[in-house]
PDB file of C-alpha atoms in Angstrom:
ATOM      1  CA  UNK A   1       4.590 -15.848 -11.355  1.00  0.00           C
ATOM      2  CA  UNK A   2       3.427 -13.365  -8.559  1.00  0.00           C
ATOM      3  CA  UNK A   3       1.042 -10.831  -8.982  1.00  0.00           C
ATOM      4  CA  UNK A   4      -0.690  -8.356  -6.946  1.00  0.00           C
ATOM      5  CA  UNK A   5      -3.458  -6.188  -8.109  1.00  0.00           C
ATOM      6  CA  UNK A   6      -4.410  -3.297  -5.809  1.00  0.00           C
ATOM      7  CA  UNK A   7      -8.121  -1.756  -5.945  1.00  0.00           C
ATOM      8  CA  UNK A   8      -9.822   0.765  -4.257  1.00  0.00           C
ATOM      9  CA  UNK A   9      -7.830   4.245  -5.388  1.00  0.00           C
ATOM     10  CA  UNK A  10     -10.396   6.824  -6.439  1.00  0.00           C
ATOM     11  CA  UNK A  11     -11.210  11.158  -6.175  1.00  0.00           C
ATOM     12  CA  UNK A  12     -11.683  12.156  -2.868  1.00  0.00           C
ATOM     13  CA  UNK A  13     -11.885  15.584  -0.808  1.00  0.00           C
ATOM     14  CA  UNK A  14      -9.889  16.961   1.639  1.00  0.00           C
ATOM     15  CA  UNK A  15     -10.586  14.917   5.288  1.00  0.00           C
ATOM     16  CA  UNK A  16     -12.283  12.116   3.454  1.00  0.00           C
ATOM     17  CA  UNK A  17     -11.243   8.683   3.389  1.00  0.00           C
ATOM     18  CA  UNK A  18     -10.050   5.597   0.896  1.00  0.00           C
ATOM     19  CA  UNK A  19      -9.654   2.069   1.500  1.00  0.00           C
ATOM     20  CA  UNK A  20      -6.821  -0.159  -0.659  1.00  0.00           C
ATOM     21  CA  UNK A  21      -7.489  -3.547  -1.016  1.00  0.00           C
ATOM     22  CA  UNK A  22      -4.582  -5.871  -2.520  1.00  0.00           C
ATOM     23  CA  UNK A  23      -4.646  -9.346  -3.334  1.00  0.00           C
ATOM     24  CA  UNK A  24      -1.267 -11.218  -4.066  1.00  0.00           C
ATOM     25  CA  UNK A  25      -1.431 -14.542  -6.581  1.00  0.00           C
ATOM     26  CA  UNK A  26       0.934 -17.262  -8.169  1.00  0.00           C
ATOM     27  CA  UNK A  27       2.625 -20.252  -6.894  1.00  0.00           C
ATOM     28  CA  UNK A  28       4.541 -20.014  -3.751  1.00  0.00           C
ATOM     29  CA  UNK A  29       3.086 -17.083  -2.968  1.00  0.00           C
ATOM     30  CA  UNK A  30       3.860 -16.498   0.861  1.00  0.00           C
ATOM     31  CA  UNK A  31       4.803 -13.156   1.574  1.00  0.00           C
ATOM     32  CA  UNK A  32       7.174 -12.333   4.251  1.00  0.00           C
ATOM     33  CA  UNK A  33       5.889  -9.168   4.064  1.00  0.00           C
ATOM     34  CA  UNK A  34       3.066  -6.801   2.541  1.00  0.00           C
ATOM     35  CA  UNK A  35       2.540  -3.091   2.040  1.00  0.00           C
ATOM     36  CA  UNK A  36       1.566  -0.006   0.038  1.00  0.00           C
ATOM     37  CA  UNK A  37       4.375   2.599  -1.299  1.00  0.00           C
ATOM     38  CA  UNK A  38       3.282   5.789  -2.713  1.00  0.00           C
ATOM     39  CA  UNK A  39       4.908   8.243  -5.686  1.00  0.00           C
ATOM     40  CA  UNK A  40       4.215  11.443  -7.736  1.00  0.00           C
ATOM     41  CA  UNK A  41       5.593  12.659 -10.234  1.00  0.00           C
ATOM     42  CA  UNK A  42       8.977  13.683 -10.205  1.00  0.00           C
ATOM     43  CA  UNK A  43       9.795  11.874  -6.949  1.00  0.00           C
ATOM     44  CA  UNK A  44      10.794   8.508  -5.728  1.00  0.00           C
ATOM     45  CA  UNK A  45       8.535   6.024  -4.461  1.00  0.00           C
ATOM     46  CA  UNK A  46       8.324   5.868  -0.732  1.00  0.00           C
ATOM     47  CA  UNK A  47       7.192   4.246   1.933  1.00  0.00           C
ATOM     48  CA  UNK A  48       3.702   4.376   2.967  1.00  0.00           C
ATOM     49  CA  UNK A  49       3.064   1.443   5.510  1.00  0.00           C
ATOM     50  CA  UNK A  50       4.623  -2.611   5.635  1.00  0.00           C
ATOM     51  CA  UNK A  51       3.220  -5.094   7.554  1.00  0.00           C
ATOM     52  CA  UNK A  52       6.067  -7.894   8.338  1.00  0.00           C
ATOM     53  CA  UNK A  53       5.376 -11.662   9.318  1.00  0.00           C
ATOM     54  CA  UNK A  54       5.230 -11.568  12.842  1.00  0.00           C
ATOM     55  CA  UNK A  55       3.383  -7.963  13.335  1.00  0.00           C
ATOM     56  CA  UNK A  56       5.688  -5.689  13.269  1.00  0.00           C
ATOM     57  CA  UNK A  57       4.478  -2.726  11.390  1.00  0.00           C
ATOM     58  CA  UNK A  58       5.932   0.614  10.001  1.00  0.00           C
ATOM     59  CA  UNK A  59       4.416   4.057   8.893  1.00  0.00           C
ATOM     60  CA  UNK A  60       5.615   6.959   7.461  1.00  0.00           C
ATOM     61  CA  UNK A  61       5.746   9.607   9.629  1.00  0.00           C
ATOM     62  CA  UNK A  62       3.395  11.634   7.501  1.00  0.00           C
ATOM     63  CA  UNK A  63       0.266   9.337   7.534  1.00  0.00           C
ATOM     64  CA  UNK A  64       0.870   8.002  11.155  1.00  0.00           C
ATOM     65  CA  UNK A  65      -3.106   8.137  13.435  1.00  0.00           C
ATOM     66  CA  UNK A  66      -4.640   8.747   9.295  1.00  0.00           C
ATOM     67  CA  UNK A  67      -3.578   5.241   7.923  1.00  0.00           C
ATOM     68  CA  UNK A  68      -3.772   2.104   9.001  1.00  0.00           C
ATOM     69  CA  UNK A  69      -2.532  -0.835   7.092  1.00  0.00           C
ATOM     70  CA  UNK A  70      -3.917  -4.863   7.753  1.00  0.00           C
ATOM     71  CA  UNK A  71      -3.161  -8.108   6.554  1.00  0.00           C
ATOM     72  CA  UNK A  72      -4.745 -11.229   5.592  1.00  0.00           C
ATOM     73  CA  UNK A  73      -1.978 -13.201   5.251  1.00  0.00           C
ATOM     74  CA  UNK A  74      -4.761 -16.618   4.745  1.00  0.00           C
ATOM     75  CA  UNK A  75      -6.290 -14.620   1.635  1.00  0.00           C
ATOM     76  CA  UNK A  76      -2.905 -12.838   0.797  1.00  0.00           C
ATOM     77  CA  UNK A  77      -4.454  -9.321   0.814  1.00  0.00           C
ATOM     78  CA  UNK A  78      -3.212  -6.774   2.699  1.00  0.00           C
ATOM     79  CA  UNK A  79      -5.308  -3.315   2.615  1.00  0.00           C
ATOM     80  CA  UNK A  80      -4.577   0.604   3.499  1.00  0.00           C
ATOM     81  CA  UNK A  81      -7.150   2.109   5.403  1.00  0.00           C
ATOM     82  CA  UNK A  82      -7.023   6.206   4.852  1.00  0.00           C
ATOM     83  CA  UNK A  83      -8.731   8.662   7.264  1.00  0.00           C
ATOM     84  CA  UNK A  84      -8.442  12.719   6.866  1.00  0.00           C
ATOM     85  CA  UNK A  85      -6.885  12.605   3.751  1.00  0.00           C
ATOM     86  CA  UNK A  86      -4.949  15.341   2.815  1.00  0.00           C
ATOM     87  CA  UNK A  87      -3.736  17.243  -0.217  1.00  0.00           C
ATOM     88  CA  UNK A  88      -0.637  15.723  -0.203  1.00  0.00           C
ATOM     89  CA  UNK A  89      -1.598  12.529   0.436  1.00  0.00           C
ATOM     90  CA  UNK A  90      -2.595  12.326  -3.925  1.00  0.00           C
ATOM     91  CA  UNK A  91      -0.531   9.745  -5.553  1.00  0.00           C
ATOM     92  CA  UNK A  92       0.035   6.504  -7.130  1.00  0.00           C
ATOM     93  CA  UNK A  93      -0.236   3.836  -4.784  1.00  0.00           C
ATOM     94  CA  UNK A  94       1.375   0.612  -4.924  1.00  0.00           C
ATOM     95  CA  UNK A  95       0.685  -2.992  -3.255  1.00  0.00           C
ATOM     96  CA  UNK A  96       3.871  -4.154  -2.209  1.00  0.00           C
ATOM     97  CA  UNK A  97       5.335  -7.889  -1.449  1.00  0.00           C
ATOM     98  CA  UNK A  98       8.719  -9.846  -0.430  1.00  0.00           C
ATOM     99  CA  UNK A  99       8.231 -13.292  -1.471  1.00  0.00           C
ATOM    100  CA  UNK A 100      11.054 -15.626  -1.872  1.00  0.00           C
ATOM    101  CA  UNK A 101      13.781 -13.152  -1.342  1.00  0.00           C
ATOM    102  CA  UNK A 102      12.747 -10.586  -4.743  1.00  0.00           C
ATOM    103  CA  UNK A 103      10.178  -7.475  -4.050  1.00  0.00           C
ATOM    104  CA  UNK A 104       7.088  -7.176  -6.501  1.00  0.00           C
ATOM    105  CA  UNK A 105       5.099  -4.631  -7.224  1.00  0.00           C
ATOM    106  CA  UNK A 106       1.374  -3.753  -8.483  1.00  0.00           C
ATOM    107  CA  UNK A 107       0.663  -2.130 -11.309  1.00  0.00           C
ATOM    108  CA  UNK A 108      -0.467   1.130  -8.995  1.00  0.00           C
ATOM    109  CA  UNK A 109      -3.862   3.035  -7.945  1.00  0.00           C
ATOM    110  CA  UNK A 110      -4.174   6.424  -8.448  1.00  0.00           C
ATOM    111  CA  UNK A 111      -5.385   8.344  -5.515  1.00  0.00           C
ATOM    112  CA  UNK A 112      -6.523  12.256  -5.902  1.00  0.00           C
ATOM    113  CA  UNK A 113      -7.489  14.421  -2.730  1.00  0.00           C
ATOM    114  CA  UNK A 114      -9.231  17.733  -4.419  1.00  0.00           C
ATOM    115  CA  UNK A 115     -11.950  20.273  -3.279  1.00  0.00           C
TER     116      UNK A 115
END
C-alpha cells in the first residue's frame, strides 16, 4: 500500500520561508511523478508544483521565483522549498504521487503565513 507522509508545515510571517519534506513508502513504489497541491477552505485543491520523471517541472503561476520543488527519486522524497511567503500562500499542503497509473495523496500539512 503507498503512503506518503509530508513534514515540515508550520506558522510563519509574511516574507519568511518553509521547507516540505515528503517521503513516499510501500511496495512498488516508483513514482512517475511527485508534487505538493495546496487547498483552503472552501476551494478546490490546486496545483502547487510536480516534478515528472524525466525533469520536467510545473508551477503555479502564483508561487513561480518563491517555490522551488526537488526530488529524490532514490529516497522517494520530493520536498517544496518556500521563499517570501505570502498571506495567501496559508493552506493545507499535500505530497502528491502517480504510481502505477492511480494518484495518492498525504494526509496534508498545514501551513499559516501571519504577522
Amino acid at each position: 500500500q503507498v503512503q506518503l507522509v509530508e513534514s515540515g508545515g508550520g506558522l510563519v510571517q509574511p516574507g519568511g520561508s518553509l521547507r516540505l519534506s515528503c517521503v513516499g513508502s510501500g511496495s512498488h513504489f516508483n513514482a512517475v511523478a511527485m508534487g505538493w497541491y495546496r487547498q483552503t477552505s472552501g476551494k478546490e485543491r490546486e496545483l502547487v508544483a510536480r516534478i515528472v520523471n524525466g525533469g520536467d517541472v510545473n508551477y503555479a503561476d502564483s508561487v513561480k521565483g518563491r517555490f522551488t520543488v526537488s526530488r529524490n527519486k532514490a529516497m522517494n522524497m520530493v520536498f517544496l522549498q518556500m521563499n517570501d511567503l505570502e498571506v495567501e500562500d496559508s493552506a493545507v499542503y499535500y505530497c502528491y504521487g502517480r504510481v502505477l497509473g492511480h494518484d495518492f495523496w498525504g494526509q496534508g500539512t498545514q501551513v499559516t503565513v501571519s504577522s
